[in-house]
Structures are given as C-alpha cells and as structure tokens.
XYZ file of C-alpha atoms in Angstrom:
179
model
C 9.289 -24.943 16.725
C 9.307 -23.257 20.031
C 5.914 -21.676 20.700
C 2.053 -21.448 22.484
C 0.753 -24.852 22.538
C -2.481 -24.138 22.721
C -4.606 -20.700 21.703
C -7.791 -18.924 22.407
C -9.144 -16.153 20.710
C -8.251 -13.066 22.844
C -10.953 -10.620 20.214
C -12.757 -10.079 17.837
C -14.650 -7.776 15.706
C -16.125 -6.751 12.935
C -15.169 -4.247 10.099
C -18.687 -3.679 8.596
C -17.252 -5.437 5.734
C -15.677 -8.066 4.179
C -11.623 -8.389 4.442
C -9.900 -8.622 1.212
C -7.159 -6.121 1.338
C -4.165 -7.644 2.754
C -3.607 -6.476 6.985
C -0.369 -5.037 7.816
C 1.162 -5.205 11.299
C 3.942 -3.570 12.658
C 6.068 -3.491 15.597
C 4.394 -1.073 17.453
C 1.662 -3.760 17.888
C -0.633 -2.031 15.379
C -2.440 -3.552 12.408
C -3.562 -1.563 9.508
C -6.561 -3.069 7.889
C -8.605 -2.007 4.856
C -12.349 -3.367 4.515
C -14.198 -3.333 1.018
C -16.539 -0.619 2.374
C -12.875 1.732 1.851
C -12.544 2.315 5.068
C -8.746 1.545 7.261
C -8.522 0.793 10.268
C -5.390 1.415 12.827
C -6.195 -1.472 15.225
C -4.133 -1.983 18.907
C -3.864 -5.328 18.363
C -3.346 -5.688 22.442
C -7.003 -4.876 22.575
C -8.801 -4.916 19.505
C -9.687 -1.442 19.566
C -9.146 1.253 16.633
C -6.629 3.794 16.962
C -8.536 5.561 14.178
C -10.398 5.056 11.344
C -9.843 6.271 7.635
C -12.914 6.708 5.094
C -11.476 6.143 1.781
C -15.055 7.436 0.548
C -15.586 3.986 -1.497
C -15.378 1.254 -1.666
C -13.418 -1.424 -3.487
C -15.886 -3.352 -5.142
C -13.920 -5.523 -6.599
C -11.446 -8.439 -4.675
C -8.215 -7.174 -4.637
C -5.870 -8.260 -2.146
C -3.159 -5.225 -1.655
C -1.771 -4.265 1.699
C -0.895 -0.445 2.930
C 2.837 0.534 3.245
C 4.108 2.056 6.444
C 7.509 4.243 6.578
C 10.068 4.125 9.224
C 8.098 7.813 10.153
C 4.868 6.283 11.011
C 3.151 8.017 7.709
C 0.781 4.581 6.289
C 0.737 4.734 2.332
C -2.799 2.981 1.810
C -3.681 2.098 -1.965
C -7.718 2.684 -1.317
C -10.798 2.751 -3.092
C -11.370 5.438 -6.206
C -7.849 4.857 -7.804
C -6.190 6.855 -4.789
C -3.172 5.906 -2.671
C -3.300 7.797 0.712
C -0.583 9.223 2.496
C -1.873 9.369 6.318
C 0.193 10.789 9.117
C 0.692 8.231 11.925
C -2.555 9.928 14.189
C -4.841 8.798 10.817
C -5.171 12.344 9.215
C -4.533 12.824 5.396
C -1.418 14.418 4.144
C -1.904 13.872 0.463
C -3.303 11.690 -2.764
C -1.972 10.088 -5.677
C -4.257 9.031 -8.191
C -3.917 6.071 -10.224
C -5.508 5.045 -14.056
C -6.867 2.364 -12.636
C -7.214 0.068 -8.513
C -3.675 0.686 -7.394
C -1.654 -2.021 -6.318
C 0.538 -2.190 -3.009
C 3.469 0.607 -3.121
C 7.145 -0.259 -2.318
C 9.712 1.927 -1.433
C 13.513 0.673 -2.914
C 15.549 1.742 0.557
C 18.637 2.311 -1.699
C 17.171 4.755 -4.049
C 14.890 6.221 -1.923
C 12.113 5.763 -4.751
C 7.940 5.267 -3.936
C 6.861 2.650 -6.636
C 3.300 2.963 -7.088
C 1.744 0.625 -10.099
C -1.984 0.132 -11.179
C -3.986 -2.356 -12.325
C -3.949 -0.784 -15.523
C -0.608 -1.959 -16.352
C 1.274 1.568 -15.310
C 3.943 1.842 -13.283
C 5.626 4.802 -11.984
C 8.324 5.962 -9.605
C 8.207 9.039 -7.285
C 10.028 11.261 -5.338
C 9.021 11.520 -1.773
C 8.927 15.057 -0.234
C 10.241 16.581 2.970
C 6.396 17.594 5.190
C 3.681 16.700 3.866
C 3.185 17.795 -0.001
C 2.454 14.796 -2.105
C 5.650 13.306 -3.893
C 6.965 14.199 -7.066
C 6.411 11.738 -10.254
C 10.197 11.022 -11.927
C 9.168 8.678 -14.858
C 6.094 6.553 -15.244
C 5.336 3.658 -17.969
C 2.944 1.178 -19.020
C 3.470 -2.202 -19.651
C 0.625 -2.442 -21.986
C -1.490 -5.120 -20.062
C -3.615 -5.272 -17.190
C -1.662 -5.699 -13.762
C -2.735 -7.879 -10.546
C 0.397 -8.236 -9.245
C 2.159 -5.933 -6.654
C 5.491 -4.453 -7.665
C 8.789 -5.855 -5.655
C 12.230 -4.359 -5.456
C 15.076 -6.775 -5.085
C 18.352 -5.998 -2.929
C 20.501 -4.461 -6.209
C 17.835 -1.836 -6.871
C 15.642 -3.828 -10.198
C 11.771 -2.938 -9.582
C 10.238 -6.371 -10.635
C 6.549 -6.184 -11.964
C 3.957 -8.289 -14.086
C 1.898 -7.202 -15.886
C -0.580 -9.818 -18.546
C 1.643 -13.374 -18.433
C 5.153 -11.379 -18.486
C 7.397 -10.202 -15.709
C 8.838 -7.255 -16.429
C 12.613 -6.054 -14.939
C 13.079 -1.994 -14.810
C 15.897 -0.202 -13.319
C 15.454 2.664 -10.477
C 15.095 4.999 -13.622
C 12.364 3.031 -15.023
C 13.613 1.641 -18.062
C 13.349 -2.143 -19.271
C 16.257 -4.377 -18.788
C-alpha cells in the first residue's frame, strides 16, 4: 500500500476519562469523541484542540462502545449518558433529546427513507421522523425485540433495518415490521 513510512505522534491529550465510546471523524478534519465522564468532544484533529465540548451530565458507567452520528447538515446525533441521544447543532449547542428505556445504541439514518433508527439496549427499536429546525423528531413506530440489545442497528442498501437483539438477528422493513 502506498503510504507514510514512518510516524510520530503529532498530539496528544487527555479526556479526563477513559475512551470507550467509539470516535467519529469526518471530512472536515473533526473528530467527535465521547469519554465515560459523558462528556463529547469536537476535536480539530489538525491540532488537537476542542472545537467545543458537550456535558452529557453523566456519565456512562458502563463499557459501551457506540459512536455519534453526524448529518450531511453538520447537526452530531450523540447517544450519551442517562438514556438520551443528543441532537447538537454543528457550533456544539443542544437542539433536542430523545430518551431511550435503556443506554442507547449508535443511530442510523436509512438515506432512502429518510428514517432516524434509534435502538436501546433494552431490546427496543424505533424509527423517527426527522423535523425541518430544530424540534426533536417525530416517533413513527417503535418495537421490542424482547431481549437485551448490544448491538448497533445497520440499514442495508434495499432499505431492511438489521438488528440483534439476545442470540437472534432480527430483519424489519422501513415500517418496522418483522420480515
């Protein structure tokens, strides 16, 4: 593979907290990181430096490896501490919540539909509506899968929201039914 050769470490810092939550980084050259003290962090990964900060107010507690979401506008969808995803407009200011029944898992968005898929540890899964500004999105259907959830929901290119849930995988349409 064509590449660097050789490498040096060009920063480094610390988050106040261990790293579970997965880092995101985008093509803007930022990387959204979550600590386990529920805090995210919009790092310039030229420098090192935050952008901003976001206190979840909690932390995560347990080791959960999910990553935050970030649309084509900018807004970053981070499943934080207290069962909450957070919407947060591109400067790092909150725009709305979503609460889960249990540590949400990392959201998805299925580009054909247009759906959010937000699922939970607790085995429930659930699509929404996104809205135009910044009101919170609107639920469409939601279901459980009656067992505990650790994995993170995927959409595949012909729209089927893939999901496990205990030792099955589960196959739903955009309308949230079982195939």
């Amino acid at each position: 593979a064509a590449g660097p050769r050789t490498a040096h470490v060009r920063w480094q810092r610390s988050l106040g907290a261990p790293i579970v939550p997965g880092p995101v980084v985008t093509r803007d050259g930022i990387a959204y990181v979550g600590a386990d003290n529920g805090v995210l962090h919009a790092i310039v990964v030229a420098t090192g430096k935050d952008r901003w900060q976001f206190n979840g107010d909690g932390s995560y507690g347990i080791d959960l490896s999910t990553a935050p979401l970030v649309l084509s506008s900018g807004e970053v969808l981070w499943p934080g501490p207290r069962h909450r995803l957070f919407a947060l407009a591109s400067n790092g200011t909150l725009r709305w919540t979503l609460s889960g029944d249990a540590d949400l898992l990392t959201p998805v968005l299925d580009p054909r539909s247009g759906l959010l898929i937000v699922a939970d540890q607790s085995g429930r899964i659930s699509g929404y509506r996104l809205s135009a500004g910044a009101g919170a999105p609107r639920r469409v259907w939601s279901r459980s899968l009656a067992s505990a959830s650790y994995g993170n929901p995927a959409v595949a290119a012909d729209g089927t929201i893939y999901e496990t849930a205990g030792d099955a995988l589960f196959a739903l349409t955009a309308e949230g039914r079982v195939r």
